Tab-separated table of C-alpha atoms in Angstrom:
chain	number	residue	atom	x	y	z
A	39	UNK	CA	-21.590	-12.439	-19.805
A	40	UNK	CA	-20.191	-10.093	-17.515
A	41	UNK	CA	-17.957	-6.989	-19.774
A	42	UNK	CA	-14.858	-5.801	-18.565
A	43	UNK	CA	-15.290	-3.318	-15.415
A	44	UNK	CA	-12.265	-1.187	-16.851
A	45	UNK	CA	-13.540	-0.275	-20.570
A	46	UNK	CA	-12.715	3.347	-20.703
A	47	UNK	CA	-12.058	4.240	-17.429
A	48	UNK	CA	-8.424	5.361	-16.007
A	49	UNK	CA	-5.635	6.440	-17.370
A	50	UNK	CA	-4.955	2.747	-18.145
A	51	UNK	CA	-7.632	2.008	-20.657
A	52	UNK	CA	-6.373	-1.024	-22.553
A	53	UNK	CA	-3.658	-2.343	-20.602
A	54	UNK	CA	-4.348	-5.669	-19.723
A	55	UNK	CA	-2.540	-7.677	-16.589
A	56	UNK	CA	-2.350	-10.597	-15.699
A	57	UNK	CA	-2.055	-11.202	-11.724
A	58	UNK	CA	-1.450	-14.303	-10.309
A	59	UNK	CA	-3.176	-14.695	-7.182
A	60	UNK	CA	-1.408	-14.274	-3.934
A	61	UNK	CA	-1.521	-12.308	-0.425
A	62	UNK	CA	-0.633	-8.390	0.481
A	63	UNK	CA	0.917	-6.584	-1.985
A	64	UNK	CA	0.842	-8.060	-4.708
A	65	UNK	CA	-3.095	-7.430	-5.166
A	66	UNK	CA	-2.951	-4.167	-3.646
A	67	UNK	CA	-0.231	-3.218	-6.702
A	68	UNK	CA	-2.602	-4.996	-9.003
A	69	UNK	CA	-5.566	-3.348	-7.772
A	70	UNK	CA	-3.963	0.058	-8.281
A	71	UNK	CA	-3.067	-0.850	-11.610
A	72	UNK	CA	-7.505	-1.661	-11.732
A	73	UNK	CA	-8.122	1.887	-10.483
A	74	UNK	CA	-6.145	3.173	-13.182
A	75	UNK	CA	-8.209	1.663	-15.917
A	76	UNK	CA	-5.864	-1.723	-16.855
A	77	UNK	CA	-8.393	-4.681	-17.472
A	78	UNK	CA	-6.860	-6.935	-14.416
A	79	UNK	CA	-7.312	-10.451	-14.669
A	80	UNK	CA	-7.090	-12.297	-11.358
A	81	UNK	CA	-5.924	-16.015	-11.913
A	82	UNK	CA	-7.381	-17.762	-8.311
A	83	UNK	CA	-6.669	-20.790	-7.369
A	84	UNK	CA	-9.280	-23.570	-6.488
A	85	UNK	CA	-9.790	-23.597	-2.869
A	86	UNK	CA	-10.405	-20.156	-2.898
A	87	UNK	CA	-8.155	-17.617	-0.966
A	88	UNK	CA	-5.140	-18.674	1.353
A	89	UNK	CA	-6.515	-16.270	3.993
A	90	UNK	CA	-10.229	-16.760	4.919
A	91	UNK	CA	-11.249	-12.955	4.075
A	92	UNK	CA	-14.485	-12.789	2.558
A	93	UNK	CA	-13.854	-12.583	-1.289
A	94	UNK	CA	-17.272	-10.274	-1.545
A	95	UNK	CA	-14.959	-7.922	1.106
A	96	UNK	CA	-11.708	-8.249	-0.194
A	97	UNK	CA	-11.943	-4.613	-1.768
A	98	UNK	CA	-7.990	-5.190	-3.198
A	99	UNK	CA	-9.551	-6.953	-5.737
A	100	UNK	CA	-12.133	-4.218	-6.698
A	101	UNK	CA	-12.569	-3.523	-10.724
A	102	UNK	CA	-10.685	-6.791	-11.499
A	103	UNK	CA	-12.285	-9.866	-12.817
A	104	UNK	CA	-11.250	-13.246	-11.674
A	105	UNK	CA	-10.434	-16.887	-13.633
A	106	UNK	CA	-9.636	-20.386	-11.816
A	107	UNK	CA	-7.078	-21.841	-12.518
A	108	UNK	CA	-5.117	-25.315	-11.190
A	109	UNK	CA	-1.395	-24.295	-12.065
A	110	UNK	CA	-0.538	-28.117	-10.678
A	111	UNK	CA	-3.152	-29.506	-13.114
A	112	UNK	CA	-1.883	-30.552	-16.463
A	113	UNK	CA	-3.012	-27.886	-18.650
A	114	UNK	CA	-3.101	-25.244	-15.865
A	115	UNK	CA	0.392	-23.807	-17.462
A	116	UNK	CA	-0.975	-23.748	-20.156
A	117	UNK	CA	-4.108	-21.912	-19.943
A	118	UNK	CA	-1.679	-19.195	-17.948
A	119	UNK	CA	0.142	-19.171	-20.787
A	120	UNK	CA	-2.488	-18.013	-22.982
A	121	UNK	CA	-3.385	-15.427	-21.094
A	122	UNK	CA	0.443	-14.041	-20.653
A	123	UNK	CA	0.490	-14.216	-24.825
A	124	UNK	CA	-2.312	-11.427	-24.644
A	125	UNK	CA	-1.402	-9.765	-22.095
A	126	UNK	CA	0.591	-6.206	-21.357
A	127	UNK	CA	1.640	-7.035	-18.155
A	128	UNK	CA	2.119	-10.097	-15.906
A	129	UNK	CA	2.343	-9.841	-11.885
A	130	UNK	CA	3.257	-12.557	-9.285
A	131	UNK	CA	4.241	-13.058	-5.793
A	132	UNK	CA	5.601	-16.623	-5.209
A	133	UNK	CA	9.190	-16.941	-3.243
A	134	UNK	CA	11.708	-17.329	-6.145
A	135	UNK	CA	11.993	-20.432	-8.145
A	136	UNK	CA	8.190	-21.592	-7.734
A	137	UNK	CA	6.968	-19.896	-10.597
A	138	UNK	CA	9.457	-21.569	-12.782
A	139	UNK	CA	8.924	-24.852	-11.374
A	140	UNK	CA	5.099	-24.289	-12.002
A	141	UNK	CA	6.012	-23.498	-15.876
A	142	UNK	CA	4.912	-19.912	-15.753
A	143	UNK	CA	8.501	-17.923	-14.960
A	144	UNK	CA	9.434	-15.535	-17.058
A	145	UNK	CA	11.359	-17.666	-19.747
A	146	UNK	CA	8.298	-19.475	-20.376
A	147	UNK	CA	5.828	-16.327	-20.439
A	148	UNK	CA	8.630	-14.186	-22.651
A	149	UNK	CA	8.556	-17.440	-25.269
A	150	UNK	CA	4.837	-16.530	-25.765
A	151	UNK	CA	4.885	-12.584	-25.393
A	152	UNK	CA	8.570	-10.808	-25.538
A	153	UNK	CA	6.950	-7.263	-25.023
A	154	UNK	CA	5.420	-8.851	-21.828
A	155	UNK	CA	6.770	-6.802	-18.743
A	156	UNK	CA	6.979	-9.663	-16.201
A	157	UNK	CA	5.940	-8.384	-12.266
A	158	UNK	CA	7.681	-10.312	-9.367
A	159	UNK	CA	6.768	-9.339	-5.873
A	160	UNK	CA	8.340	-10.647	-2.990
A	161	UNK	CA	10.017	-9.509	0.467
A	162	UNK	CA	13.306	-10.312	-0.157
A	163	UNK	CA	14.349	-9.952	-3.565
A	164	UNK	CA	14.678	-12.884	-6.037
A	165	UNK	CA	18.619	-13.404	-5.032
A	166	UNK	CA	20.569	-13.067	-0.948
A	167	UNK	CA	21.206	-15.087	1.457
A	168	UNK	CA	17.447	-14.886	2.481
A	169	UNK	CA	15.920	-15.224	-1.090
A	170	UNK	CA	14.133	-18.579	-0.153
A	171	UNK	CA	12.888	-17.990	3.313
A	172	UNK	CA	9.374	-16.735	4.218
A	173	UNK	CA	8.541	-13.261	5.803
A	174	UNK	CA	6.674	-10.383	6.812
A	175	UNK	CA	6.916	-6.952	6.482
A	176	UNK	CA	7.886	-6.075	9.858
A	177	UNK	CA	10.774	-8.584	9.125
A	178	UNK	CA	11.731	-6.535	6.160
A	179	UNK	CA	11.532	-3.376	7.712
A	180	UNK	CA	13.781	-4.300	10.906
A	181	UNK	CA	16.716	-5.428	8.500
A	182	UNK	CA	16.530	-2.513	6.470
A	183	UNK	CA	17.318	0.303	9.475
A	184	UNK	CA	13.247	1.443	8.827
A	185	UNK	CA	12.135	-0.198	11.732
A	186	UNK	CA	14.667	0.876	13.514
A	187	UNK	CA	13.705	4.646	13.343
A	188	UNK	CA	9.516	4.166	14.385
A	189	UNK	CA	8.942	4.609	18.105
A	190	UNK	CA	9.479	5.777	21.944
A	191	UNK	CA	13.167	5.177	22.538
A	192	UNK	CA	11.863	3.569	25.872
A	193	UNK	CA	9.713	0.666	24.507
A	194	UNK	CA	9.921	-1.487	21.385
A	195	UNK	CA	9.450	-0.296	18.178
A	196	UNK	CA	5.775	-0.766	17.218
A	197	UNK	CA	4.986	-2.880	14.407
A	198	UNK	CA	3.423	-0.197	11.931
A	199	UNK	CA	0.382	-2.125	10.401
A	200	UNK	CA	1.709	-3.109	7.289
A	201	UNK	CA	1.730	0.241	5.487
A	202	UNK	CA	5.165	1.049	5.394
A	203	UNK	CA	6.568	-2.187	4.303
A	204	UNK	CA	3.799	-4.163	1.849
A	205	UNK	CA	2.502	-1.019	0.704
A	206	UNK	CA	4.667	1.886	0.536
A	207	UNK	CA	8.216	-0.254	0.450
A	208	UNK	CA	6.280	-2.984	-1.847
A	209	UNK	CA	3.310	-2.514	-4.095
A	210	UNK	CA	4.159	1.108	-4.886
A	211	UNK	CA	7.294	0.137	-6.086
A	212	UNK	CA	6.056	-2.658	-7.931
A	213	UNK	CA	3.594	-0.713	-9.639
A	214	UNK	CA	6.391	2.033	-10.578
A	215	UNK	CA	8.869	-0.409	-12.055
A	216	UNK	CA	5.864	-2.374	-14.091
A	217	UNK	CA	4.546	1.500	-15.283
A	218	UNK	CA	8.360	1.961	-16.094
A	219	UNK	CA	9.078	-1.474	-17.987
A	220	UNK	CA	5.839	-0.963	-19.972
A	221	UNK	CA	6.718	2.889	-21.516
A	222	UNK	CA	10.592	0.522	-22.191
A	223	UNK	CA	8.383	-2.309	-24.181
A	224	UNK	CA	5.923	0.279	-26.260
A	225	UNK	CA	9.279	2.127	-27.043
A	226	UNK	CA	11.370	-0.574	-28.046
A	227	UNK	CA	8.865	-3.403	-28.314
A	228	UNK	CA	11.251	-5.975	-25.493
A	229	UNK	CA	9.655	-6.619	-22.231
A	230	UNK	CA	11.812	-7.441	-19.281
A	231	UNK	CA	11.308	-8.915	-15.324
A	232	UNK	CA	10.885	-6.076	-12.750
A	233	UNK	CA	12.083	-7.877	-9.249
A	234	UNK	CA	10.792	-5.456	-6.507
A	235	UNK	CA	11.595	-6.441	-3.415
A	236	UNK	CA	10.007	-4.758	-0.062
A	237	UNK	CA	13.561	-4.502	1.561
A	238	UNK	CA	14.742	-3.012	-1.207
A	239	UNK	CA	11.692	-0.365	-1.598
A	240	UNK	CA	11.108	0.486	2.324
A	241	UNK	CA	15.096	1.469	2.096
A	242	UNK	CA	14.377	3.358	-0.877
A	243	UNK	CA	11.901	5.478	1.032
A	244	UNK	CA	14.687	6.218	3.547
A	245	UNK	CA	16.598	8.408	1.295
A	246	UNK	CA	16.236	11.542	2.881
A	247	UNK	CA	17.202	10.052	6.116
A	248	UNK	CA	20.304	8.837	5.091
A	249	UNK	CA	21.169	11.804	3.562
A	250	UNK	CA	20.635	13.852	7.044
A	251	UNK	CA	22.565	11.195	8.984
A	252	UNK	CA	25.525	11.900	6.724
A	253	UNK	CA	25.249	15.383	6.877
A	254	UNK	CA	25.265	14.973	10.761
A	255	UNK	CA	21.494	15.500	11.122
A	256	UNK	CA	20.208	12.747	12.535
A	257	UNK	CA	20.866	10.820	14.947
A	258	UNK	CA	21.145	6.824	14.481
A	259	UNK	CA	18.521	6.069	17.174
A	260	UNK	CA	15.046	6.413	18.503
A	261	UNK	CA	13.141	9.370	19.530
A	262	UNK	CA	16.350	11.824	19.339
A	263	UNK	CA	15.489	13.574	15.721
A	264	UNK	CA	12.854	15.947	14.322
A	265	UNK	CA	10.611	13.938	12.002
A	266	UNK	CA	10.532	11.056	14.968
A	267	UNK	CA	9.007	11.814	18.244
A	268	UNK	CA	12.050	13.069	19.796
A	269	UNK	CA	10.375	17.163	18.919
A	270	UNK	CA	8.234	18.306	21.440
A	271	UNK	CA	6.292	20.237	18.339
A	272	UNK	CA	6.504	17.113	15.974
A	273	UNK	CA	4.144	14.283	17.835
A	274	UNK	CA	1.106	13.580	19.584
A	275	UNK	CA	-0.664	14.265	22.307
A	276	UNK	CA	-3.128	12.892	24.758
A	277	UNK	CA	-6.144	15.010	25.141
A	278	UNK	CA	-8.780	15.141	28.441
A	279	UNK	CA	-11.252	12.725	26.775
A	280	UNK	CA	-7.697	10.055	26.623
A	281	UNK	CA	-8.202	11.054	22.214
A	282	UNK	CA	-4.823	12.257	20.875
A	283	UNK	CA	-4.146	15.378	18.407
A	284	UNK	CA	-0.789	15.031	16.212
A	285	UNK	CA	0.941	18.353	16.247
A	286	UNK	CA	3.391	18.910	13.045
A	287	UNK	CA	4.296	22.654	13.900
A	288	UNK	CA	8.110	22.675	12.135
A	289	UNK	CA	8.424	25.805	10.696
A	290	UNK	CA	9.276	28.935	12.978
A	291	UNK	CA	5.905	30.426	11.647
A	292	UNK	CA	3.423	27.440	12.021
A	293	UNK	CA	4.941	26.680	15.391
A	294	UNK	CA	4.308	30.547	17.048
A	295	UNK	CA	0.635	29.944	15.820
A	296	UNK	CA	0.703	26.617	17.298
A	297	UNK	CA	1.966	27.773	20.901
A	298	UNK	CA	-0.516	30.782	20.679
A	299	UNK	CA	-3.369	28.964	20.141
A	300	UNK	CA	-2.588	26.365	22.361
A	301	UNK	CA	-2.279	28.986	24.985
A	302	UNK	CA	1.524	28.884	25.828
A	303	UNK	CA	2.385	32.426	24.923
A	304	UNK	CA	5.270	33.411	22.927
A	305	UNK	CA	7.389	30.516	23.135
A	306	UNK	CA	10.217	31.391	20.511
A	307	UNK	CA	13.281	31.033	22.182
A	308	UNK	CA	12.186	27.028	22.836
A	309	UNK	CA	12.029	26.349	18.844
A	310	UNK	CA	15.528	26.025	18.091
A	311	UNK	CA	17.004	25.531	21.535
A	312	UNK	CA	16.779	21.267	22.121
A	313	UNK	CA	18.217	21.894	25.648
A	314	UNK	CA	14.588	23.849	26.230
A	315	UNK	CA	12.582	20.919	24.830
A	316	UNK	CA	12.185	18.616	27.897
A	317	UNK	CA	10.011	21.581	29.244
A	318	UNK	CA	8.394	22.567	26.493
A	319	UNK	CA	6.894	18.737	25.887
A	320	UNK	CA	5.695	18.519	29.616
A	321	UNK	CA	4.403	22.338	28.857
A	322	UNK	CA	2.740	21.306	25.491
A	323	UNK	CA	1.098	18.022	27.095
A	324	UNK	CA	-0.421	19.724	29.961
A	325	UNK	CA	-2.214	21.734	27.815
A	326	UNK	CA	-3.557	19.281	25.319
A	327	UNK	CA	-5.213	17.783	28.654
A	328	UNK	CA	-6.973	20.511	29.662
A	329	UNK	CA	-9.666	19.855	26.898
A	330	UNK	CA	-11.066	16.889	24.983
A	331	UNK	CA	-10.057	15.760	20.970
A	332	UNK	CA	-13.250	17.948	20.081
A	333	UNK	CA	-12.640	21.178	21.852
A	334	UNK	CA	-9.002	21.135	20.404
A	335	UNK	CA	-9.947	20.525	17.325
A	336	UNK	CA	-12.065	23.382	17.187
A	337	UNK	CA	-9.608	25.778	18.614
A	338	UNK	CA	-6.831	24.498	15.978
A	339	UNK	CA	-9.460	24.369	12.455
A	340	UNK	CA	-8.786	26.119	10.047
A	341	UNK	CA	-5.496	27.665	11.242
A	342	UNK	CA	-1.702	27.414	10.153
A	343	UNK	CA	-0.232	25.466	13.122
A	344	UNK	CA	-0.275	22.394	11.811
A	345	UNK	CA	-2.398	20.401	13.520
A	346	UNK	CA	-5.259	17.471	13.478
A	347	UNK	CA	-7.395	15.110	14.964
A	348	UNK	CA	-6.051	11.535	15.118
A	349	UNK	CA	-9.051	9.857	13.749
A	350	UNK	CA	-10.182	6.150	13.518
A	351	UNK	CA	-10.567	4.368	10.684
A	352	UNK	CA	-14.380	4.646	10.893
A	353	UNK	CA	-14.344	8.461	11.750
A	354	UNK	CA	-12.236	9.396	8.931
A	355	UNK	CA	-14.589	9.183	6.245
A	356	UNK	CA	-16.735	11.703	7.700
A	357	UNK	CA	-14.184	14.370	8.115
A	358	UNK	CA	-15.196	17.824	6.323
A	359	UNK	CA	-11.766	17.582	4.110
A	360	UNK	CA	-11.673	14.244	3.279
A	361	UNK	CA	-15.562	14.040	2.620
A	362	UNK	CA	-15.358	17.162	-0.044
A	363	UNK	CA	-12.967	15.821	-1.492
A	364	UNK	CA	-14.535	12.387	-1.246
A	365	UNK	CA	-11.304	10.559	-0.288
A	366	UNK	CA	-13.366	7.630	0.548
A	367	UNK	CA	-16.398	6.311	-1.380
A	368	UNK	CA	-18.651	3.676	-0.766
A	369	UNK	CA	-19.481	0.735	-3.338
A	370	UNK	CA	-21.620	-2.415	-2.580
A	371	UNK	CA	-22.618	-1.569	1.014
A	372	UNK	CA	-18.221	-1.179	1.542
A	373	UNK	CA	-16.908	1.915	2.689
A	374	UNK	CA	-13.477	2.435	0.802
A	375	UNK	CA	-10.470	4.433	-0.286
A	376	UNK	CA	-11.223	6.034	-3.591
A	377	UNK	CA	-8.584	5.369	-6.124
A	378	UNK	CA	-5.616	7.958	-6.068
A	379	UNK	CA	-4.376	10.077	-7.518
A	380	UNK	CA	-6.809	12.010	-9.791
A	381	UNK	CA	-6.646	12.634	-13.297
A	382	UNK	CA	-8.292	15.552	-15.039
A	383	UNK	CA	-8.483	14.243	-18.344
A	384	UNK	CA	-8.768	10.284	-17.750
A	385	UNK	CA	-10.898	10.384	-14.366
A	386	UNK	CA	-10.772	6.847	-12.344
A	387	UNK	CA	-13.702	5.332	-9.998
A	388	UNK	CA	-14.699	2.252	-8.224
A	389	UNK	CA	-16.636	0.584	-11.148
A	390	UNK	CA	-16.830	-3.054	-9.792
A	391	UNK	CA	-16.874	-4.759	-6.302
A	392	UNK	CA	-14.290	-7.516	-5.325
A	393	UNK	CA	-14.336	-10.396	-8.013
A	394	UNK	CA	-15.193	-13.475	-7.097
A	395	UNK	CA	-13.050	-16.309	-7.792
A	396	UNK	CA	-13.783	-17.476	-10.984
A	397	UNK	CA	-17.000	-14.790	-11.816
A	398	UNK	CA	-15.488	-14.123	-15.173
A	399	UNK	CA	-14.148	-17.044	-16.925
A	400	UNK	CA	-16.468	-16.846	-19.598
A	401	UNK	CA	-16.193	-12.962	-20.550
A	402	UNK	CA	-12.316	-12.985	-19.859
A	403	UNK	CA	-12.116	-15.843	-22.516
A	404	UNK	CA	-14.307	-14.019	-24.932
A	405	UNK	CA	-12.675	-10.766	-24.223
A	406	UNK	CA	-9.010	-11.724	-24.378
A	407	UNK	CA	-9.685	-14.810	-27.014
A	408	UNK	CA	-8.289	-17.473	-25.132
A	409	UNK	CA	-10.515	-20.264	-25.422
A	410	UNK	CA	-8.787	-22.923	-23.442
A	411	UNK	CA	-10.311	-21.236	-20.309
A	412	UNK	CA	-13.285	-22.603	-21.154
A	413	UNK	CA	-11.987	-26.548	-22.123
A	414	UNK	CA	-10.800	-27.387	-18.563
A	415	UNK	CA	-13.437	-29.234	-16.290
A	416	UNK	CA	-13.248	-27.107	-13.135
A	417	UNK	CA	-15.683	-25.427	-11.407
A	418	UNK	CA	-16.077	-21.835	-11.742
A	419	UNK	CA	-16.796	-21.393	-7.924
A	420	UNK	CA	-14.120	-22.344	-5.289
A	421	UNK	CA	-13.755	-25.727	-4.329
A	422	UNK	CA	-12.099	-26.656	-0.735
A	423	UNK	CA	-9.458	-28.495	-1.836
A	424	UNK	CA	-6.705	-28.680	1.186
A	425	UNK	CA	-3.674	-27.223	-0.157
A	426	UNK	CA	-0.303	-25.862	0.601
A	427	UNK	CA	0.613	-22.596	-0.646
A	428	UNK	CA	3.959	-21.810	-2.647
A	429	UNK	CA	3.595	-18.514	-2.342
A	430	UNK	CA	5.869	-16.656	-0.791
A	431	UNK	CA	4.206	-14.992	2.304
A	432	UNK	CA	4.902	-11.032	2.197
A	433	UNK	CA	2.426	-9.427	4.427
């Protein structure tokens, strides 16, 4: 029998979560919760995956193990159940409602487990007008005002992979409020629900912004403010090879070593002055043509001025920085993001490759003593049984 990939690895040594499979981020959040150390149990579905991504590729569901479980079969609930009544934390991503209807919302899970801190990811938030409806996070992040900001003020805002919204705005959040919830139940022994919500999170990460734009310092549109394209000094730039460097030169000093190095002279009177800018951008991209992404980035390593390559996600990994520091590792034949951040005391690692659906029944019922995993007659391996999600789509 396989052993648990998270025995005393991570900061999270001994927390053990339960994660309902689903799509986006509500695996990413659970795989985070992996990297730190939990023991993550992924309950699949038969049928395998609702997208068709390789499960041996699927690296968002790296140091996890995997169960199958039929939530519409008759002891499906059940067996769930079981598994809640050991477990620290709980984390699913149907649309609101479902995973009450399926007998495995928080009422039921809390009559097992009352320290259990109960996960619910979705887009919208489990109440609002738009509770019920399905999404994507480019949905979320054009009602919030985040979308909004992103872009050229002369073409459409670009839809920003789905970083900022399922990510940042959603599993980040997720993970906070379940790492928050869980210090609440060891102190005071009650568990509670944690409804993050990626419209809620991706405005969250606005703060700042709406602080300035009360204060008077930004402006409510496109291209027209510091931190969004609109300063000839904060952007990017097409370079003779048709590469682009991003330039991030703010401060008075970075930006005199960026305009001496990129051979504009002293250039000090254009930092402050907007009405100078116009010039300065046609100035700055000129120059950033005159040589190719390598030659630039030779001339600008090492140096205060604030500026980089834009790699791809296949040259990244081999960057000087991010290879000392080995920001990306490489497990099973799959190059990766290593887990983040670092921990002197309780270091973290890849320490298993994606989990197959249904790999682990047979340690995870061992491991977490619930023998009814093993009673049910389904296959270990997914089946391709047609089905219609209930999940609420997020990503």
């Amino acid at each position: 029998m396989a052993a648990a990939p998270t025995a005393g690895h991570g900061p999270l040594t001994g927390v053990r979560v339960v994660e309902l499979a689903g799509i986006g981020p509500g695996p990413f959040a659970a795989m985070l919760l992996a990297d730190l150390g939990a023991d993550v149990v992924r309950v699949d579905r038969p049928g395998g995956p609702v997208l068709g991504i390789d499960p041996a590729r699927d690296v968002t569901n790296r140091n996890k193990r995997s169960v199958v479980v039929d939530l519409k079969a008759p002891d499906g609930p059940a067996r769930v159940l079981d598994l809640a009544a050991r477990a620290d934390v709980l984390i699913e991503g149907y649309r609101p409602g479902v995973a009450e209807r399926l007998g495995v919302g928080p009422a039921d899970c809390h009559a097992r487990n009352p320290r259990l801190v109960y996960g619910r990811m979705t887009g919208w938030g489990q109440q609002g007008p738009l509770a019920g409806t399905a999404g994507h996070d480019i949905a979320y992040l054009a009602l919030n005002g985040t979308l909004g900001m992103i872009g050229d003020p002369d073409r459409p805002p670009p839809a920003p992979a789905n970083l900022l919204g399922d990510y940042a705005g959603g599993s980040l959040y997720l993970v906070v409020g379940v790492l928050a919830a869980l210090h609440h139940a060891r102190t005071t022994g009650a568990g509670q629900v944690v409804d993050a919500a990626i419209v809620d999170g991706a405005a969250h990460l606005s703060a700042m912004i709406h602080g300035m734009l009360a204060a008077g310092a930004w402006q409510d549109r496109r291209g027209a403010n510091l931190l969004d394209g609109g300063c000839p000094y904060y952007g990017t730039y097409e370079t003779a090879d048709g590469r682009h460097m991003a330039v991030g030169a703010l401060e008075p000093q970075f930006y005199a070593e960026f305009t001496r190095l990129l051979g504009l002279g002293d250039r000090s009177a254009d930092h402050a002055d907007i009405t100078r800018w116009p010039r300065l951008r046609e100035d700055v991209a000129a120059r950033f043509r005159t040589r190719t992404l390598d030659e630039w980035t030779t001339v600008f390593d090492g140096t205060d001025a604030c500026v980089a390559p834009v790699l791809s996600l296949r040259e990244a990994p081999h960057h000087p920085h991010l290879a000392a520091r080995s920001t990306f590792t490489e497990h099973g034949g799959i190059t990766q993001p290593a887990p983040a951040p670092r921990f002197s005391a309780t270091p973290t690692a890849v320490r298993g490759g994606p989990a197959l659906p249904g790999a682990h029944t047979a340690a995870v019922a061992r491991d977490w003593d619930v023998p009814r995993l093993l009673t049910a007659a389904d296959d270990p391996q997914p089946r391709p049984t047609p089905r219609t999600p209930e999940r609420k789509a997020s990503s």
